[in-house]
Short mmCIF file of C-alpha atoms and ligand atoms in Angstrom, two decimals:
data_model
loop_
_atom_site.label_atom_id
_atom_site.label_comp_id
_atom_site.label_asym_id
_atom_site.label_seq_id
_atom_site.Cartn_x
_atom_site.Cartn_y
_atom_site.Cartn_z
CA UNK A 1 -8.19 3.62 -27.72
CA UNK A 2 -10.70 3.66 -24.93
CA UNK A 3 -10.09 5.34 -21.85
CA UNK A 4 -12.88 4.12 -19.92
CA UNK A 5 -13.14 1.11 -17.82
CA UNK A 6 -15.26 -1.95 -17.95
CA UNK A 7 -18.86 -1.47 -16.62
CA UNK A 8 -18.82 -4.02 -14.33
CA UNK A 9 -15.45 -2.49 -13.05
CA UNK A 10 -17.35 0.67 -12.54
CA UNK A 11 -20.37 -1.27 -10.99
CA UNK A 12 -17.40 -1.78 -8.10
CA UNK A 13 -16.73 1.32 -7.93
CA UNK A 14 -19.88 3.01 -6.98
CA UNK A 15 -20.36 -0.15 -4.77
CA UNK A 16 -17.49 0.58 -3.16
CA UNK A 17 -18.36 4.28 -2.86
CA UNK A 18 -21.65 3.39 -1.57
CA UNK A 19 -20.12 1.10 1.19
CA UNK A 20 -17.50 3.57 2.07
CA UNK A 21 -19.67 6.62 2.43
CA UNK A 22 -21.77 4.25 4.43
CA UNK A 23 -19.29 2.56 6.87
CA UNK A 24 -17.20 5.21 6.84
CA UNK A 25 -18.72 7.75 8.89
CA UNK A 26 -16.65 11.00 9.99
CA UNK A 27 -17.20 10.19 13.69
CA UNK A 28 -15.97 6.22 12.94
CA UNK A 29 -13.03 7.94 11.35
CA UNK A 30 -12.02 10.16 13.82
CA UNK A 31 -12.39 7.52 16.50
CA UNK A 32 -9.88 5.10 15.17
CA UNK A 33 -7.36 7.66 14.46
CA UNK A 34 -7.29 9.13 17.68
CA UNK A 35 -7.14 5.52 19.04
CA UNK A 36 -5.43 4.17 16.41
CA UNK A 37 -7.11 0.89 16.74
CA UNK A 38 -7.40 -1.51 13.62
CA UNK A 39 -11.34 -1.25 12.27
CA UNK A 40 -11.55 -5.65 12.66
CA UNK A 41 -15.41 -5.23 12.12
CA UNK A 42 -14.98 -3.43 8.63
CA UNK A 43 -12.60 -5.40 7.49
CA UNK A 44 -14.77 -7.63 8.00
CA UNK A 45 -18.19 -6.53 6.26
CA UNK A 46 -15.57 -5.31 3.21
CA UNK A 47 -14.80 -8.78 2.99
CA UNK A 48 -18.17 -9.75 3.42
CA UNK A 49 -19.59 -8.12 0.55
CA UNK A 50 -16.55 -9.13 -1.72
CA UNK A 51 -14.36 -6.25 -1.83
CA UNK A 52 -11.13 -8.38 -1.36
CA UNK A 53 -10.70 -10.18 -4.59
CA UNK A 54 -7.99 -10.73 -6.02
CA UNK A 55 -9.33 -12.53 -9.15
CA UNK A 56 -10.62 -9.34 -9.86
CA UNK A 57 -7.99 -6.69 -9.60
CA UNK A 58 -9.11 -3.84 -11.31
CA UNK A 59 -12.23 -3.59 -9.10
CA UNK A 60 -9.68 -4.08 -6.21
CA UNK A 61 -7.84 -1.17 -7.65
CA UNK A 62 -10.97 1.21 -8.06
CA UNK A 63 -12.08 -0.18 -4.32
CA UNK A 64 -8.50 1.08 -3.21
CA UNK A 65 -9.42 4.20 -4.64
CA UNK A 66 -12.52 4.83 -3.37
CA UNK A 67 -12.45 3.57 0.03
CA UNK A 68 -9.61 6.33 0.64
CA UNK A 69 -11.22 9.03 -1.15
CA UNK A 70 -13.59 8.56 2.03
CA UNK A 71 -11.28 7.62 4.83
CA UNK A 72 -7.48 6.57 3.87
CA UNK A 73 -7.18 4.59 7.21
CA UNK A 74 -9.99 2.83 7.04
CA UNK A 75 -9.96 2.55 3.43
CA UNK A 76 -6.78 0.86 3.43
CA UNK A 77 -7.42 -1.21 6.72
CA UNK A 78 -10.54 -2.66 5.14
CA UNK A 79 -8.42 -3.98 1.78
CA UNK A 80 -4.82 -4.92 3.46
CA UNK A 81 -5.45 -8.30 5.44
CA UNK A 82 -4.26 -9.69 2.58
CA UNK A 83 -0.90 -7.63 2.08
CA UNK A 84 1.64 -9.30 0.58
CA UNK A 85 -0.39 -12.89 -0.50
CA UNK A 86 0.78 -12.03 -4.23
CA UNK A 87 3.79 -13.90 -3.51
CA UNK A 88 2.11 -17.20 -2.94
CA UNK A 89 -0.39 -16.73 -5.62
CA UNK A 90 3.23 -16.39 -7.46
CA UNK A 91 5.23 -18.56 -6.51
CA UNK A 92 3.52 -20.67 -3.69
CA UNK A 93 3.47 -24.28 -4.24
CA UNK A 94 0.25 -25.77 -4.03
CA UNK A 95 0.78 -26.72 0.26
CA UNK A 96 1.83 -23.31 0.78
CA UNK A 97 -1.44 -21.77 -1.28
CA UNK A 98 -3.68 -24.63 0.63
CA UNK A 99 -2.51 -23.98 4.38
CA UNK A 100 -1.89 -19.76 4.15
CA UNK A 101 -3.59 -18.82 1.15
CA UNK A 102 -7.06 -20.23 1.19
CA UNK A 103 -7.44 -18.91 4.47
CA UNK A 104 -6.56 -14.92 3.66
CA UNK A 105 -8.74 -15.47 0.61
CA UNK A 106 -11.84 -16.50 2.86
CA UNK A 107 -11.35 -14.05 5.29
CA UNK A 108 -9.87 -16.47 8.14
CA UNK A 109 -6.93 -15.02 8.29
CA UNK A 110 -4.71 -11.69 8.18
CA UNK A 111 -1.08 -11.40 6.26
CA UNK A 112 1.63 -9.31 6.82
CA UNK A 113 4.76 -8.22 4.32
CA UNK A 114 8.06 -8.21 6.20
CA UNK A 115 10.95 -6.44 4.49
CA UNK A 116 12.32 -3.32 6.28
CA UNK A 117 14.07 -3.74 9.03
CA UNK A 118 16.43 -1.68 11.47
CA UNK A 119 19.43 -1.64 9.01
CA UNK A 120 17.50 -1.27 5.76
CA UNK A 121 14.39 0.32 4.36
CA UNK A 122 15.19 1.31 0.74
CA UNK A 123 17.66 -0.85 0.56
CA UNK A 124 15.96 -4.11 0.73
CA UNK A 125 19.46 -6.32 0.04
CA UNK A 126 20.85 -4.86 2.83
CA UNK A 127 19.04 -6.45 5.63
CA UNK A 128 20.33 -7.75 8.68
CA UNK A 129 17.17 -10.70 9.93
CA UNK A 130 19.04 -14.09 9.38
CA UNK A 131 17.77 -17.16 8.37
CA UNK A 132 20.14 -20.27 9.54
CA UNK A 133 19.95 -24.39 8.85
CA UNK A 134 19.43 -26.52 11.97
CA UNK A 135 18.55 -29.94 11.94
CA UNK A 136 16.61 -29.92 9.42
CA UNK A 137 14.96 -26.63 9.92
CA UNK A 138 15.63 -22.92 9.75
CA UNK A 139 16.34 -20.30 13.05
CA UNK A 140 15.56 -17.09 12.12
CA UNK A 141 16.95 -14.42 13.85
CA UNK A 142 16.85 -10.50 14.01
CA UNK A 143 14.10 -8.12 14.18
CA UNK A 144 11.02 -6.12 11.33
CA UNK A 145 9.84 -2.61 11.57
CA UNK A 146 7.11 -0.45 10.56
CA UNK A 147 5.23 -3.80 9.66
CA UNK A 148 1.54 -3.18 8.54
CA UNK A 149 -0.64 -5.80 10.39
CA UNK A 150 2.22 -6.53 12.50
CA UNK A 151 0.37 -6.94 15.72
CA UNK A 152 -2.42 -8.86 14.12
CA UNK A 153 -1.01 -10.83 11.32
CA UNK A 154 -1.30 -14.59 11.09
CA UNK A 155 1.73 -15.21 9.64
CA UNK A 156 3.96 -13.07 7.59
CA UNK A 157 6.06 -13.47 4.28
CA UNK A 158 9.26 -12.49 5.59
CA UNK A 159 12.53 -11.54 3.86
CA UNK A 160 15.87 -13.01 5.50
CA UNK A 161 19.44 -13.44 4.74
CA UNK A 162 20.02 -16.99 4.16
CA UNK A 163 23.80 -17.13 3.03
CA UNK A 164 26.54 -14.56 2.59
CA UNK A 165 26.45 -12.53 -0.35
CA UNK A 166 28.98 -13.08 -3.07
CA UNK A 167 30.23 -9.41 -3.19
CA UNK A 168 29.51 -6.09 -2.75
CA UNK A 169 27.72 -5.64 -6.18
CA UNK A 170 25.82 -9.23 -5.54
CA UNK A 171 24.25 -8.27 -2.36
CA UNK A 172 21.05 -9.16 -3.62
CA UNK A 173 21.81 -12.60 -3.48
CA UNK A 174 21.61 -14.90 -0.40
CA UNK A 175 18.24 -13.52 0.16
CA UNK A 176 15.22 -15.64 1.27
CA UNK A 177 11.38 -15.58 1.90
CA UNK A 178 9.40 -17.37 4.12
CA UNK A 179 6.62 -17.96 5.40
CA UNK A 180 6.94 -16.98 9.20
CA UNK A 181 3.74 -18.11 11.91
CA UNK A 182 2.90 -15.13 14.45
CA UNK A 183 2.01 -17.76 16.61
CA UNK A 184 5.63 -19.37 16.59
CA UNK A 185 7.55 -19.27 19.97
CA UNK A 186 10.41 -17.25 19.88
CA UNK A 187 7.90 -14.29 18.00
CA UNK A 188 7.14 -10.98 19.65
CA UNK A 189 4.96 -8.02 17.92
CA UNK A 190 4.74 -4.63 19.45
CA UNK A 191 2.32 -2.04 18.01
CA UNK A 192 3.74 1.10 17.26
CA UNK A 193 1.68 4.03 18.21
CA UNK A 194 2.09 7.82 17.69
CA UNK A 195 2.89 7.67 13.43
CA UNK A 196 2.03 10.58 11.73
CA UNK A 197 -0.93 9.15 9.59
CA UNK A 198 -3.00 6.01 8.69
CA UNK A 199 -3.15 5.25 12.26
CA UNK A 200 -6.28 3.10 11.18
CA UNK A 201 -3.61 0.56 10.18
CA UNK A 202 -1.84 -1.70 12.78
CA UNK A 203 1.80 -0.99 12.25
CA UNK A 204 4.54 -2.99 14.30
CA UNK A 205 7.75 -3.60 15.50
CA UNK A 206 8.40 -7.53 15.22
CA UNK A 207 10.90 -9.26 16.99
CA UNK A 208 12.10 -13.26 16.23
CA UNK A 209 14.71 -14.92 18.65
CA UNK A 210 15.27 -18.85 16.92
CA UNK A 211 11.90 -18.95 15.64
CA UNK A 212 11.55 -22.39 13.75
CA UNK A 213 10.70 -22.05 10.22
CA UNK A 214 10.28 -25.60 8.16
CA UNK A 215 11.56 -26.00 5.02
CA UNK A 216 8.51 -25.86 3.63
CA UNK A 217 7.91 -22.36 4.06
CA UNK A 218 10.27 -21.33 1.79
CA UNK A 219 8.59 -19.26 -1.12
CA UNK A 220 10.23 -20.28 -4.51
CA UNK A 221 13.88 -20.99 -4.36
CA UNK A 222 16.23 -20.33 -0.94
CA UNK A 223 18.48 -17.29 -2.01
CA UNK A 224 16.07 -16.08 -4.74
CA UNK A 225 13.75 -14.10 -2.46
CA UNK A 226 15.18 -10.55 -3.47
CA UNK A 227 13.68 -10.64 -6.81
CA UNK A 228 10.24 -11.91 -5.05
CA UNK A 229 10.22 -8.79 -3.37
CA UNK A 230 10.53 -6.64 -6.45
CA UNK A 231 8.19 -8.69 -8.39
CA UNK A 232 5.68 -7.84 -5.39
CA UNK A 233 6.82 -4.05 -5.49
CA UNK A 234 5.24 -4.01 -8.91
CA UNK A 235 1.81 -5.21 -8.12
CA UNK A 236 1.93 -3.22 -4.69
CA UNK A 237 3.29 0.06 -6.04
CA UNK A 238 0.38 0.20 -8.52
CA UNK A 239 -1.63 0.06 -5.22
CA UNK A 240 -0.24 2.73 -3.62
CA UNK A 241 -0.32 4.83 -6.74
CA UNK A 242 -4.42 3.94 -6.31
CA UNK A 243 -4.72 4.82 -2.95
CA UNK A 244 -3.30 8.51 -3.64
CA UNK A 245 -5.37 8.72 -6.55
CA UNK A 246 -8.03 8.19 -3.75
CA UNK A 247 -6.65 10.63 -1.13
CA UNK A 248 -6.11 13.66 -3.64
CA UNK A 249 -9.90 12.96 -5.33
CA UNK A 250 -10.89 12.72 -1.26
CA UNK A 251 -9.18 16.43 -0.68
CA UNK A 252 -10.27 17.44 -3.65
CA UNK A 253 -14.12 16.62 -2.96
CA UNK A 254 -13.69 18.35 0.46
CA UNK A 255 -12.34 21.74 -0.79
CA UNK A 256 -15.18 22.06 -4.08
CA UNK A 257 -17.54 21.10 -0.98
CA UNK A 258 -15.54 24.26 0.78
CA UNK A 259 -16.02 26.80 -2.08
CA UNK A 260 -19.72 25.97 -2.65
CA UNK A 261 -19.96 26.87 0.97
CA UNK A 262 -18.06 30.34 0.26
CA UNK A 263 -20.42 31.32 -2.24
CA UNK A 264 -23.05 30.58 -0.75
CA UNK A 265 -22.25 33.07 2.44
CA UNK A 266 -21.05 35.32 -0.69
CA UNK A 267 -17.31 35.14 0.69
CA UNK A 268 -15.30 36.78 -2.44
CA UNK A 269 -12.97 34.24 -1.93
CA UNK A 270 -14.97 31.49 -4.13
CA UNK A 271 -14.57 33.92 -6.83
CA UNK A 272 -10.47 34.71 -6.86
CA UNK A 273 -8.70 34.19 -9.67
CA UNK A 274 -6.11 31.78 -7.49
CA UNK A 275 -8.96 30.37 -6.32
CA UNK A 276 -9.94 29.40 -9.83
CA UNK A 277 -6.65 28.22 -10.50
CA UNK A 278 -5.96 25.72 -7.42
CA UNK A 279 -8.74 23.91 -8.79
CA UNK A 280 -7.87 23.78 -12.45
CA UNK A 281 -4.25 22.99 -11.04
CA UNK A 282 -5.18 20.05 -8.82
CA UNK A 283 -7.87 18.75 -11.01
CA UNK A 284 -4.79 18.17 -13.79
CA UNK A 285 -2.81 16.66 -11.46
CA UNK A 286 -5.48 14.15 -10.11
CA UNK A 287 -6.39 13.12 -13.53
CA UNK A 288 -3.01 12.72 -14.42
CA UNK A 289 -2.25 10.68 -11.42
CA UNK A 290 -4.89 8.15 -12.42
CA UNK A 291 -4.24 7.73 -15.89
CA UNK A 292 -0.70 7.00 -15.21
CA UNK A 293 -2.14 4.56 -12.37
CA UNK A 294 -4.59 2.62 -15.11
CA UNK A 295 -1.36 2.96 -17.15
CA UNK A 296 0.48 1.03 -15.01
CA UNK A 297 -1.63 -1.25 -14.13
CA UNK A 298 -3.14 -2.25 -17.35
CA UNK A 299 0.50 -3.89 -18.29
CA UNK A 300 0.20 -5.66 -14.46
CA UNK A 301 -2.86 -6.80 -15.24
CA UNK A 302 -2.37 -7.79 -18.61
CA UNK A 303 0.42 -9.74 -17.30
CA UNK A 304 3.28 -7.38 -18.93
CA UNK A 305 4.48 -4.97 -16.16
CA UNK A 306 6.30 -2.28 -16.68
CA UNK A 307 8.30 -0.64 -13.51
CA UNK A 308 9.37 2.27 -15.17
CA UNK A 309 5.57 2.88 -15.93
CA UNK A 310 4.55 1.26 -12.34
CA UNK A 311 7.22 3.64 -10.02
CA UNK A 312 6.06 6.53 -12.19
CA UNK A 313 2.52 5.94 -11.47
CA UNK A 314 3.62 5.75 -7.79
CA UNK A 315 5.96 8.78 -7.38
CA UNK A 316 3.71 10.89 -9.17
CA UNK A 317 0.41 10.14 -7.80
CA UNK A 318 1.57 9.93 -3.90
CA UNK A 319 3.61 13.47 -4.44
CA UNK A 320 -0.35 14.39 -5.98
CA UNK A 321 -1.82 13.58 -2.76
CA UNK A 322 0.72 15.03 -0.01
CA UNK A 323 0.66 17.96 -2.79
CA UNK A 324 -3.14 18.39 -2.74
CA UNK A 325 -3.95 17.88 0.64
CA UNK A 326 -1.41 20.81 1.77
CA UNK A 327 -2.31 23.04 -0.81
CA UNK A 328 -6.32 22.49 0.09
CA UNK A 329 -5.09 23.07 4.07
CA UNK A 330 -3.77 25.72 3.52
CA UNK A 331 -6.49 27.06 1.16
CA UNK A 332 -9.41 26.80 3.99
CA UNK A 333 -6.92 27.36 7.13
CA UNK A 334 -8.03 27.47 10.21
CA UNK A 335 -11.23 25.42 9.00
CA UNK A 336 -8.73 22.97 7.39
CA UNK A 337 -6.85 22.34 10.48
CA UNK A 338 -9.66 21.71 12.45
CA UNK A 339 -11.79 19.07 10.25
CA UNK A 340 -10.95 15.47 8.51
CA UNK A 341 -8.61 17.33 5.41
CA UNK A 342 -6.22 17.60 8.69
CA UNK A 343 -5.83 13.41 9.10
CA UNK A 344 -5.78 13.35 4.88
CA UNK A 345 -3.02 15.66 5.20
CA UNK A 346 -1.02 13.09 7.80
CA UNK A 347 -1.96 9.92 5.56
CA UNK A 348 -1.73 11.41 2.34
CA UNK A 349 2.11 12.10 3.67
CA UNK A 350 2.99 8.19 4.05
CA UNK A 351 1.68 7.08 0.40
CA UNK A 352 5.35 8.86 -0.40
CA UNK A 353 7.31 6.56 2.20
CA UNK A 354 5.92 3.11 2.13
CA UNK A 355 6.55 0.72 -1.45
CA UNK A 356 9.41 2.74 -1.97
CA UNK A 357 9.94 6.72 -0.85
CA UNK A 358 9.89 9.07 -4.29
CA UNK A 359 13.46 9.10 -4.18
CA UNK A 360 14.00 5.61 -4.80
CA UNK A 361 10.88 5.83 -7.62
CA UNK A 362 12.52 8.51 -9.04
CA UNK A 363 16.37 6.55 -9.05
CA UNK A 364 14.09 3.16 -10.56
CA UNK A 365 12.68 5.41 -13.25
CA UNK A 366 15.76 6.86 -14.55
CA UNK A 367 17.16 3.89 -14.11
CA UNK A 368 15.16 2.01 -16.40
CA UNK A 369 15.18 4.44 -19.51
CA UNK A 370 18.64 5.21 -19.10
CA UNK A 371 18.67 1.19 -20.40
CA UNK A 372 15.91 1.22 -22.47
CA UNK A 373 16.61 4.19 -24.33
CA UNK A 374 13.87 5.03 -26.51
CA UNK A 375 13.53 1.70 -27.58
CA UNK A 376 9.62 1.37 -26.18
C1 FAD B 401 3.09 3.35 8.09
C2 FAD B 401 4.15 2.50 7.49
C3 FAD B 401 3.88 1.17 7.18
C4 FAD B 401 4.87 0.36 6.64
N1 FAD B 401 4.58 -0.96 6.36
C5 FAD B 401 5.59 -1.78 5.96
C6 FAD B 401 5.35 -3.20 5.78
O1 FAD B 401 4.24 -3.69 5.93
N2 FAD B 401 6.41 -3.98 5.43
C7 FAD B 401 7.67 -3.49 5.26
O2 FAD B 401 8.57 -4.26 4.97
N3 FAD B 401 7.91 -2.15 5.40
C8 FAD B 401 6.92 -1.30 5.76
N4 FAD B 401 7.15 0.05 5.92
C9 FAD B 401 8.50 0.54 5.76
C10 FAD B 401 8.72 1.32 4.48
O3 FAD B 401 8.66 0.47 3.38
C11 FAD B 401 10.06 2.05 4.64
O4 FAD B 401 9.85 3.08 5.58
C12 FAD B 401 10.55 2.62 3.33
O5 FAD B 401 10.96 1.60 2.47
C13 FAD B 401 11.74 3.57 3.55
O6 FAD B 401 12.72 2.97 4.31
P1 FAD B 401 13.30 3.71 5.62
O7 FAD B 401 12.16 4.21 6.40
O8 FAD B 401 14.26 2.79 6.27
O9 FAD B 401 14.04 4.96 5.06
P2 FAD B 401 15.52 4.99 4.41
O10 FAD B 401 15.68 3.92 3.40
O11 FAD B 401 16.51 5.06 5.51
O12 FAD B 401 15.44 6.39 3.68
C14 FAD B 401 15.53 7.65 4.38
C15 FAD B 401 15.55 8.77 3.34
O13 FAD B 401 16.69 8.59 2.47
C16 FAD B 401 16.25 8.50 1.11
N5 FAD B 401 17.10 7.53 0.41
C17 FAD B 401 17.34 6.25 0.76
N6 FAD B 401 18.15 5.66 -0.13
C18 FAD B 401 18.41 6.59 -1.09
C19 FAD B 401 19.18 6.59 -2.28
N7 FAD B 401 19.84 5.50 -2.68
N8 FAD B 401 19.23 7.73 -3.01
C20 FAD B 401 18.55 8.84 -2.62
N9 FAD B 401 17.80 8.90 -1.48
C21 FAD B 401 17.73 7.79 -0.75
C22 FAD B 401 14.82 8.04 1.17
O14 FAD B 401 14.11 8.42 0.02
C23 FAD B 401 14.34 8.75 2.42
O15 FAD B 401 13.98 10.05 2.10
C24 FAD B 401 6.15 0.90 6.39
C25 FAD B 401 6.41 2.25 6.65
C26 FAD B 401 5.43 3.05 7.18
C27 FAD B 401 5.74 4.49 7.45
#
């Protein structure tokens, strides 16, 4: 066994360092927080210089990484204009991949993941948007929240009840995706502003009053989009997992960067035992957190994933960051409060809501070796 990665995997990764620490800068940082405006001009460069490749996902993964061990909001702004395009790679027919696809994948265009809305989050099957047959065509009715790219998307691949469900039990069925156009009439996006972190992102309320959606924008099979989404949650989880890996290395950085600084003024606080043992403590963590990550995502990638091994990669490396960052706030106090550590604090917070909160991890985990057994 070989625990380390591929060198031209780590050639992205100190590219992706270098480009981060570059673009990155504290004062960029600070600015689009506090305006919460979406970086558009580092997107683009990070696309420029290749970042956003899918055909090569472990450097994507390390790029995730590494972007938000600078800046999680601008990491993750400069990699997500492709969110949710999985699906078509998937199970887009060849139309679908030519007129939405191509476009992402040059940089053209921006894609959005629509799933939660008012009356579900967690529980995807229980969503109330509503797609209906017309002459021909769909109507889709109903409303998205807490969309990333909402306000700036293209189009979005959009989850909507097509047909009653069966039962109670079967609610999963009766669920479809499409593919929806921002620039449809009948579509309204408005941004949402005041969230507690990643304010980098663009994050929206959408709104869709008989928008026209062809037939052709279906994504695999009417009624089968349910098990679409959870195929995505298993590439996008692994994701998440990688961008907390990022945030808790990005804390961590900032509080060996602190204690260098205490001994240097010969503060006795560099040399406390507890001191000593925070970092022992949250360098385990961390380097737990990313070898259940590679974990993970070395069955993804090798085309055999695992979600008990995915949401346990997730759960345990986003409860790392929001762990980390308090612990290293409260470690430098009034100096944490008052530099960046505070915004990785509020974005290290969200890695534990969005993909699936730690709860539902957690119920997905046991879940799945309750089943299993010991049998793997
Ligand atoms: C910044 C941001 C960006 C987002 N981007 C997107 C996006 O692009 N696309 C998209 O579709 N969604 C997006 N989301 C939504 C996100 O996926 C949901 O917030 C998440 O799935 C949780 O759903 P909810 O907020 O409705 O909470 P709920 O599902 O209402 O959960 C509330 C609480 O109850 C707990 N809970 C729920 N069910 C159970 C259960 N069965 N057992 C035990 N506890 C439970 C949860 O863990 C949580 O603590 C985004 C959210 C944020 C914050």
């Amino acid at each position: 066994m070989d625990f380390s990665l591929p060198k031209e995997v780590e050639e992205t990764r100190r590219r992706a360092r270098e480009f981060a620490l570059r673009e990155f800068l504290p004062e960029i940082a600070s600015k689009y927080d506090a305006e919460e405006k979406y970086p558009d001009g580092i997107r683009k460069k990070a696309f420029a210089e290749g970042f956003l490749n899918f055909s090569n996902p472990w450097g994507l993964l390390v790029t995730m990484e590494e972007f938000c061990r600078v800046d999680p909001g601008l990491g993750l702004s400069a990699v997500v204009p492709a969110f949710g395009s999985e699906v078509l790679l998937l199970y887009g027919n060849e139309e679908q991949k030519r007129k939405y696809l191509d476009p992402v994948m040059k940089g053209e265009k921006i894609s959005g993941f629509a799933i939660t809305d008012s009356t579900a989050g967690s529980d995807v099957a229980g969503i109330g948007a509503t797609l209906t047959r017309k002459d021909g065509k769909y109507l889709l009715n109903g409303q998205k929240i807490f969309i990333t790219n909402g306000a700036i998307a293209d189009h979005f691949y959009l989850l909507a009840r097509s047909s009653p469900p069966p039962s109670e039990e079967k609610r999963h069925r009766g669920l479809t995706l499409v593919i929806v156009e921002s620039r449809s009439k009948g579509f309204a996006a408005t941004q949402l502003k005041g969230k507690l972190g990643m304010r980098a992102t663009n994050t929206a309320e959408l709104t869709f009053r008989d928008v026209e959606v062809p037939p052709g924008n279906i994504i695999g099979e009417e009624g089968k989009g349910f098990y679409i989404v959870m195929t995505f949650f298993n590439i996008s989880r692994i994701y998440v997992a990688a961008q907390s890996v990022g945030i808790a290395q990005g804390v961590f950085d900032r509080l060996l960067a602190y204690i260098g600084d205490l001994r240097k003024r010969g503060n006795p606080a560099a040399e406390f035992e507890s001191t000593q043992f925070l970092v022992a403590e949250l360098a385990s963590r961390i380097e737990a957190s990313r070898l259940l990550t590679y974990r993970a995502a070395s069955y993804l990638f090798n085309f055999n994933p695992d979600p008990a091994a995915t949401s346990i990669a997730k759960y345990f490396a986003a409860e790392t960051a929001a762990y980390a960052a308090g612990k290293v706030l409260e470690f430098m106090g009034a100096d944490g409060i008052t530099t960046d550590v505070e915004r990785f604090y509020r974005d290290a917070k969200i890695t534990e809501i969005w993909e699936g909160t730690s709860e539902i991890e957690k119920l997905i985990i046991a879940r799945m070796l309750l089943q299993r057994g010991d049998k793997k």
